[in-house]
Coordinates of C-alpha atoms in Angstrom, one line a residue:
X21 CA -11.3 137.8 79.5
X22 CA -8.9 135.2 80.5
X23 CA -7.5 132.2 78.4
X24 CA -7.8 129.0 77.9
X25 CA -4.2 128.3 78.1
X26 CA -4.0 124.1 77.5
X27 CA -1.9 121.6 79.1
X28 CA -0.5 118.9 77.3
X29 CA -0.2 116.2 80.2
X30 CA -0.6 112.1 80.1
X31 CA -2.1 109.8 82.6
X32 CA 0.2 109.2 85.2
X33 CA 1.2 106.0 84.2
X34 CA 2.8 107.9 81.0
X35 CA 4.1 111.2 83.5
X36 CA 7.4 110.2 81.9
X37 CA 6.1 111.4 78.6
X38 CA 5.1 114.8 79.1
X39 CA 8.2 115.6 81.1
X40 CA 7.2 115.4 84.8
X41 CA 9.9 114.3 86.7
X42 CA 10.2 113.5 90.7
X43 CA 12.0 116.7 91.7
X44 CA 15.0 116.9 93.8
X45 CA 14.0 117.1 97.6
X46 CA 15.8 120.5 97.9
X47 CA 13.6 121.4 95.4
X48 CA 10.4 121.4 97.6
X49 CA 11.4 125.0 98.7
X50 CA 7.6 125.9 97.8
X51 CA 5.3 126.7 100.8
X52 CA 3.3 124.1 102.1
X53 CA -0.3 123.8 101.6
X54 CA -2.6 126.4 103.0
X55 CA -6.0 125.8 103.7
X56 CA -8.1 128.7 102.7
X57 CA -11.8 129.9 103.2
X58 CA -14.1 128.8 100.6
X59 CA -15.8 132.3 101.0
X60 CA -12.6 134.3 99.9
X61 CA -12.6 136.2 97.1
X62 CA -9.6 135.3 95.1
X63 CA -10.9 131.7 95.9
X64 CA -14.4 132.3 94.3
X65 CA -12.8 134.2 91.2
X66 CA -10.6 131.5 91.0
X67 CA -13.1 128.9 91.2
X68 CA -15.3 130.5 88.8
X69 CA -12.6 131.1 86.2
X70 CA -11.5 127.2 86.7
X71 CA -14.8 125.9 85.8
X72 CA -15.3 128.4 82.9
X73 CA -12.6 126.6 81.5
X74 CA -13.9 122.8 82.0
X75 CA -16.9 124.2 79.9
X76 CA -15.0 125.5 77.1
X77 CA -13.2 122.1 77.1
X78 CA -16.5 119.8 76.5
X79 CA -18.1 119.3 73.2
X80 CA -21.3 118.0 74.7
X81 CA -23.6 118.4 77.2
X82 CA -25.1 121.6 79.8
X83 CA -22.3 123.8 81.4
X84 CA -21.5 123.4 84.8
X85 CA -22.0 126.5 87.4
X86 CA -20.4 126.9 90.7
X87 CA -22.8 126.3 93.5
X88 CA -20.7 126.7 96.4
X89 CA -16.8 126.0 97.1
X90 CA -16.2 122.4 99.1
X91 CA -13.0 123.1 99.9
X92 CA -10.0 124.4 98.9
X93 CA -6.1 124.5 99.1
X94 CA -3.4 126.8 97.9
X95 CA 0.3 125.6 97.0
X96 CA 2.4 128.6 96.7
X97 CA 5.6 128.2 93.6
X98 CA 8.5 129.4 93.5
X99 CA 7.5 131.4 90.4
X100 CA 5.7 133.7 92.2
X101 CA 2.5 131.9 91.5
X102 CA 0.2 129.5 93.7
X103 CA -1.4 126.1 92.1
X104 CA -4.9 125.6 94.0
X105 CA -6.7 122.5 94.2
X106 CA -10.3 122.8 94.1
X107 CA -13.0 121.2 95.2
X108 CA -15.8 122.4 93.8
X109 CA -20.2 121.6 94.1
X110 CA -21.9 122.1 90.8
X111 CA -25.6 122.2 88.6
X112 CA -26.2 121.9 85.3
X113 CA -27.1 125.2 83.5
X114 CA -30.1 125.6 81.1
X115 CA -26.7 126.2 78.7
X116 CA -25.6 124.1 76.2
X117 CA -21.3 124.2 76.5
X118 CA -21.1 125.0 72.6
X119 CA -22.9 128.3 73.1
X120 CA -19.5 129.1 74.9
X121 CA -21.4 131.1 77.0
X122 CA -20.1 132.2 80.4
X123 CA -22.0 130.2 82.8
X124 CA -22.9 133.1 85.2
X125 CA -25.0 134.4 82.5
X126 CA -26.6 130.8 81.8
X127 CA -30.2 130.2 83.8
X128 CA -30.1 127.7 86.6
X129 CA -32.4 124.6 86.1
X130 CA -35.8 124.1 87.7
X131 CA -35.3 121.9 91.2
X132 CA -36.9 118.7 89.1
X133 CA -34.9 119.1 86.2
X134 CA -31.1 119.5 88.4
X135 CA -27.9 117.6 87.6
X136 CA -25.8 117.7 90.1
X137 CA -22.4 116.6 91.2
X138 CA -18.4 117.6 92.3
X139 CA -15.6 118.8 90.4
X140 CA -11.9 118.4 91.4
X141 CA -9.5 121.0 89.7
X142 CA -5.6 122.0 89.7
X143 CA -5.3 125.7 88.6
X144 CA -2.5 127.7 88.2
X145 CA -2.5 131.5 89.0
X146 CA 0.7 133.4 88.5
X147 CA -0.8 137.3 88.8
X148 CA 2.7 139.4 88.1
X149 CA 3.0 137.4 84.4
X150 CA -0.6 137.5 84.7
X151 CA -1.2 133.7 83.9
X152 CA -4.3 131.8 84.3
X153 CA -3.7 128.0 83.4
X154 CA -6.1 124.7 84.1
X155 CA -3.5 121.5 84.3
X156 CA -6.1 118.8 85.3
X157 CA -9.6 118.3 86.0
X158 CA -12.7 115.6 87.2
X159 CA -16.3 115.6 87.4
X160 CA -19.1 113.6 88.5
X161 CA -22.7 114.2 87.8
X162 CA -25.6 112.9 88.5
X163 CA -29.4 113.8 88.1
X164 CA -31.7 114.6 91.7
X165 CA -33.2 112.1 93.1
X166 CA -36.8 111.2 90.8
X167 CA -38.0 109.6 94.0
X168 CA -37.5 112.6 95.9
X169 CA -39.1 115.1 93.5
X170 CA -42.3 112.9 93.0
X171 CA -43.0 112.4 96.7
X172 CA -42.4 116.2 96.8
X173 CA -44.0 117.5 93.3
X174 CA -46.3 114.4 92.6
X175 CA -47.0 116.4 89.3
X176 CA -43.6 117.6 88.1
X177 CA -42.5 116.2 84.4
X178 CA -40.9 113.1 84.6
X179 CA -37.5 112.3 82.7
X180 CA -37.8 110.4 79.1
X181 CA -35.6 108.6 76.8
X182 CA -33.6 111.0 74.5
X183 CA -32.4 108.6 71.8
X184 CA -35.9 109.0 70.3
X185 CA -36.7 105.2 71.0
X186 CA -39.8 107.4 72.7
X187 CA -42.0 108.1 69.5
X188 CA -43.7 110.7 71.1
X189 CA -40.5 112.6 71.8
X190 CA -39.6 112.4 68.2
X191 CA -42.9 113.8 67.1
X192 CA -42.4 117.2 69.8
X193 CA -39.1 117.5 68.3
X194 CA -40.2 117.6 64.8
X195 CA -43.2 119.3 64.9
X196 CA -41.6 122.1 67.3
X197 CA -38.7 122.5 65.0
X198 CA -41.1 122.9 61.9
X199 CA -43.2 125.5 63.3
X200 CA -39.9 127.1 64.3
X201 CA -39.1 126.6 59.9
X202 CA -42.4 128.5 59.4
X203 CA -41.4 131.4 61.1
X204 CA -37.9 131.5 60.0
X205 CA -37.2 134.5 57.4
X206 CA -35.5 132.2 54.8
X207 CA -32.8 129.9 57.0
X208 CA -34.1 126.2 57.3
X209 CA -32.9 123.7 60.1
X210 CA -32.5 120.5 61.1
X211 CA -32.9 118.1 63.9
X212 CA -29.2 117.2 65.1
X213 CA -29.5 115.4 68.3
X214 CA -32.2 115.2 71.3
X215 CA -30.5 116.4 74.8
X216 CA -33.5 116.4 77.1
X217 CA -36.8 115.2 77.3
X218 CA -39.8 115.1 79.8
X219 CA -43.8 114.2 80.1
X220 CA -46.2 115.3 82.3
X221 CA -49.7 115.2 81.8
X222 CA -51.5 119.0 81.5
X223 CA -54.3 118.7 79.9
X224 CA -53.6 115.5 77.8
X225 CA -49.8 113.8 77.5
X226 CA -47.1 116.5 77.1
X227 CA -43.9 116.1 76.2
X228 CA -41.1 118.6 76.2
X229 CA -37.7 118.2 74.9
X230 CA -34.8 120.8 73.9
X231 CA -32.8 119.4 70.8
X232 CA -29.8 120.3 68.9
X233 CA -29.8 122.2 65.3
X234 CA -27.8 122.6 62.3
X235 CA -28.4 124.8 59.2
X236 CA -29.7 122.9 56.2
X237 CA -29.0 123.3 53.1
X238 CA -32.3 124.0 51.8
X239 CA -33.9 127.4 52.4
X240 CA -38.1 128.6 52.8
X241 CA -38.4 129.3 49.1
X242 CA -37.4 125.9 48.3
X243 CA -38.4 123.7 51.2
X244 CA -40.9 122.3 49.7
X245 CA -38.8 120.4 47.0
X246 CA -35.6 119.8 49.7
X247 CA -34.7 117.5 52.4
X248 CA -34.0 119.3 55.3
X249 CA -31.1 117.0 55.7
X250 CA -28.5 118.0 58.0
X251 CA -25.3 120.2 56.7
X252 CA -21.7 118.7 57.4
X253 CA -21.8 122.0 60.2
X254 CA -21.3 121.8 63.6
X255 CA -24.5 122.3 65.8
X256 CA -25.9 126.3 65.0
X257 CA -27.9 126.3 68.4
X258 CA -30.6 124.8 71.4
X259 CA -34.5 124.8 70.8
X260 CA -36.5 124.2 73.2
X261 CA -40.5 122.5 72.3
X262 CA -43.1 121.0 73.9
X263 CA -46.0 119.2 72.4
X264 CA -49.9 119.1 74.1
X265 CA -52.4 116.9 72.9
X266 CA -55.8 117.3 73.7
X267 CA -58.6 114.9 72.7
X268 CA -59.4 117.6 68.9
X269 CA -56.3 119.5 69.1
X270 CA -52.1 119.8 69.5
X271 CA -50.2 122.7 70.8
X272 CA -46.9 122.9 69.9
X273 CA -44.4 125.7 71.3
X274 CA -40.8 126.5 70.8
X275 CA -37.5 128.9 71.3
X276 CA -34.1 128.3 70.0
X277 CA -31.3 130.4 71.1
X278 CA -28.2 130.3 68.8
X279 CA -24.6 130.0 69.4
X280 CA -23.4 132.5 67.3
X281 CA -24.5 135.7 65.0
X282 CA -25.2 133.4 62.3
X283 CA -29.0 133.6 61.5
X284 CA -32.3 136.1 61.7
X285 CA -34.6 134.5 64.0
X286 CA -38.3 135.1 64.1
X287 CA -39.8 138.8 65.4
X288 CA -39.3 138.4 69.5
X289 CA -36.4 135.8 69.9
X290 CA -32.5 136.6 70.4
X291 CA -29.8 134.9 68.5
X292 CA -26.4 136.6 69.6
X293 CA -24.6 135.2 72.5
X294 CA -21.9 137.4 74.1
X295 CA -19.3 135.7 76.7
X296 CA -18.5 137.8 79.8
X297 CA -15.3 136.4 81.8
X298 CA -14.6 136.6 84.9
X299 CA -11.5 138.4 86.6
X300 CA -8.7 137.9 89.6
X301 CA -8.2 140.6 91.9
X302 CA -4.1 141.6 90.9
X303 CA -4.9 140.7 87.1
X304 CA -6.1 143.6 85.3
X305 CA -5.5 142.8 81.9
X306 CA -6.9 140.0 79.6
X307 CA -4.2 137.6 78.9
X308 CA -2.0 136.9 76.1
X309 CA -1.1 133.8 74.6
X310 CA 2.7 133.4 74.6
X311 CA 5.0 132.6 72.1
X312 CA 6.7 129.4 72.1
X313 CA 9.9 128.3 70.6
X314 CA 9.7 125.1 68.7
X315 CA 11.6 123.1 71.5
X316 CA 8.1 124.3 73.7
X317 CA 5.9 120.9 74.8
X318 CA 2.9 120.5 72.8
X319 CA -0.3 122.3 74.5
X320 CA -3.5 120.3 74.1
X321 CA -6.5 119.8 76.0
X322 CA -6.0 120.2 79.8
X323 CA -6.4 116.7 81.4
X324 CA -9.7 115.6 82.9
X325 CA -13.1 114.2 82.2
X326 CA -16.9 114.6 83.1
X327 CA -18.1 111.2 84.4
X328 CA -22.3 111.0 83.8
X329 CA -24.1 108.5 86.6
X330 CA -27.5 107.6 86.8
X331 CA -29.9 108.5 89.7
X332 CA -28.1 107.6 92.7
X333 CA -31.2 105.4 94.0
X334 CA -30.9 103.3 91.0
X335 CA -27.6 101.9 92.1
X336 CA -28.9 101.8 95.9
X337 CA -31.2 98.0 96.5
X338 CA -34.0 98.9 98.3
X339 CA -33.5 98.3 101.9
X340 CA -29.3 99.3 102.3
X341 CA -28.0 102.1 103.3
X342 CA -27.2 105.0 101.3
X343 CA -23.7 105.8 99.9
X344 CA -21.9 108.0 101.5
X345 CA -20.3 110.8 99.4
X346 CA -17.4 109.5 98.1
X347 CA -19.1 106.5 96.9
X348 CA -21.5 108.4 95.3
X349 CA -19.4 111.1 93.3
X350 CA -16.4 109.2 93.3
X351 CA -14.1 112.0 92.1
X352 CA -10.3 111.7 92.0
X353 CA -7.4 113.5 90.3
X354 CA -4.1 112.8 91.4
X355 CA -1.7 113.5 88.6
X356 CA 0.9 112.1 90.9
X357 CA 1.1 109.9 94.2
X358 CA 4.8 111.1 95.2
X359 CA 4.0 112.5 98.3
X360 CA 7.3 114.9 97.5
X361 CA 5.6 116.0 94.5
X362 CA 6.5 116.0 90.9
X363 CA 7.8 118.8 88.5
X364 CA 5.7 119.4 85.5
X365 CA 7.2 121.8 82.6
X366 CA 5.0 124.8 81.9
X367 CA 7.7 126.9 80.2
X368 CA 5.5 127.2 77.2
X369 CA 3.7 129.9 79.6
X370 CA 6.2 132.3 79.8
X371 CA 8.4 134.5 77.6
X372 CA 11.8 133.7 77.0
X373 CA 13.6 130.4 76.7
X374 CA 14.1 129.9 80.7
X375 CA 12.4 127.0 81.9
X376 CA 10.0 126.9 84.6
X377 CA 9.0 124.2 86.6
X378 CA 5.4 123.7 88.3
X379 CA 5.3 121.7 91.7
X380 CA 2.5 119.2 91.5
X381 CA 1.5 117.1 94.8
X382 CA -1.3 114.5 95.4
X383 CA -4.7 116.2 95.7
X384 CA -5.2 116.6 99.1
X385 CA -7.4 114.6 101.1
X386 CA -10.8 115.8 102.7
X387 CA -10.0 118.2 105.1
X388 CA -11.2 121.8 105.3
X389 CA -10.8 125.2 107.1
X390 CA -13.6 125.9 109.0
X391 CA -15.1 128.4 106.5
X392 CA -15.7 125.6 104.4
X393 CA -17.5 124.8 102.7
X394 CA -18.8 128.0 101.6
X395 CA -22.5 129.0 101.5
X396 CA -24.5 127.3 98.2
X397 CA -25.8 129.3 95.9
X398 CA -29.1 126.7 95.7
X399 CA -29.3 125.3 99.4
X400 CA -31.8 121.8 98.5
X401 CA -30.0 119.3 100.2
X402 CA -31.4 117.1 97.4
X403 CA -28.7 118.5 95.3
X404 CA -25.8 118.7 97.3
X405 CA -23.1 116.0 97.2
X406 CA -22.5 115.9 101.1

């Protein structure tokens, strides 16, 4: 399984404070960009592997999962290793990112339901130190077209408010999550936050919603006499309810999976969650962290940011043209605009005290090899960015 290995970089604006520097033009002895086929597969290992790693750095929200390479672009270093800059096509997964799950084993979402958008990433592969590293990244997301889906699926759910200004998606939160207390052994748990929500009229209005949970403090013995008021713990899991009424009668219907081995679920439902990672051809073992001496840069977060926007038509008047797809998923990452390229330290990656410098250059502009971009995994056009 590889590792997270973090980057502790600034805007550009502040490049002089994380020790990137405008190299010396002799030092450009690295090869030139190379083009490569978005169907190779070191590219799709690579890929997958870079946007395993913009999961595990979010806090909130659905992982991402690669549905086909845009383009791609390799920059071989002197170190023996290669920085590729990837552009990649994403969906939401049915996975929330703190069940650090890897997001091959995560469901994909129902056409209607699809958030979709582009990721640009910088990652480092150096195979003989066998070094995986993720300097930068961008993303832009936005949900499939409502407009679209109706005049295909006249009947499919329609989005709702999550903030719970909806009443109604209050009450299938709640009710869901105490029939889900009723079954519980002895754990009790509490309504943390509201992450989706839908209605569609089945039978009578129904609403469906998938909600975050943490342990409360009380348990079954004593819930009576407690208020399931929410522990000072992180989020335990993702339930998923829906609530039916009918003109003499509610159903009421839910599953939570759990982020970790923490609790005893009701008789038919699964609680452990195991992350699988992904491998590079040429790296056979899982990585190590590497020591660092105390002179080492400080290693945070890698750099980058997922940008939510609403349903492109929204922003679109009725009657003008359609963005094209830059204005629509307006992604950039250029941690520099030296077209030479600038130097940025990742000694703190290797063993030893010699220093090692990583060539950075401006993300390159939209232009492909002929094999890209590579085939999607879901093919809708309503959910591809170009």
């Amino acid at each position: 399984m590889h590792l997270l290995l973090s980057l502790g970089l600034c805007a550009l604006a502040q490049a002089t404070c994380c020790g990137a520097q405008s190299p010396p033009q002799q030092a450009l002895g690295s090869s030139p960009l190379l083009s490569r086929g978005c169907s190779d597969s070191d590219v799709l290992a690579v890929s997958g592997m870079a946007l395993q790693d913009i999961n595990r750095d979010q806090q909130e929200g659905y992982a991402l999962g690669l549905n086909r390479v845009h383009g791609v672009w390799e920059h071989r270093q002197d170190s023996q290793g290669s920085l590729f800059y990837l552009t990649l096509d994403v969906l939401e997964t049915s996975c929330h990112v703190l069940s650090r799950k890897d997001w091959k084993d995560c469901g994909a979402r129902l056409l209607h339901e699809s958030v979709y958008g582009q990721c640009k990433a910088m990652f480092y592969v150096n195979k003989p130190k066998r070094i995986l590293y993720l300097p930068a990244y961008n993303c832009t997301l936005r949900p499939v077209s409502r407009r679209k889906i109706h005049m295909m699926c006249p009947d499919c759910p329609s989005p709702s408010s999550t903030d719970l200004s909806d009443p109604r998606v209050l009450e299938a939160a709640t009710e869901s999550l105490a029939k889900y207390n009723s079954k519980s052994a002895s754990k009790q748990y509490s309504l943390d936050k509201v992450t989706r929500a839908s209605h569609q009229w089945v039978v009578g209005p129904a609403y469906f919603v998938e909600y975050l949970i943490r342990e409360s403090p009380c348990t079954k013995l004593h819930a009576s006499s407690c208020s399931l008021q929410s522990s000072d713990s992180m989020p335990v899991g993702l339930c998923q309810g829906s609530l039916t009424q009918t003109r003499t009668e509610k159903f009421v219907s839910v599953t939570c999976d759990f982020f970790k081995s923490q609790v005893q679920t009701p008789e038919g439902e699964s609680s452990a969650v195991k992350q699988s990672s992904g491998s590079l051809p040429g790296v056979e073992q899982p990585l190590q962290e590497n020591t660092t001496s105390s002179s080492s840069p400080a290693k945070t977060g890698p750099l980058g940011s997922i940008q939510h926007l609403p349903d492109l038509e929204d922003e679109t008047p009725k009657g003008s043209e359609e963005k094209d797809r830059q204005e629509a998923f307006p992604v950039q990452l250029d941690l520099t605009t030296n077209p030479q390229g600038d130097t940025l330290d990742i000694s703190f990656l290797f063993l030893g005290s010699q220093q090692e410098k990583l060539v950075v250059l401006p993300f390159p502009k939209e232009r492909h090899s002929a094999e890209c971009p590579g085939p999607a995994r879901t093919t809708s056009p309503l959910v591809l960015p170009a």
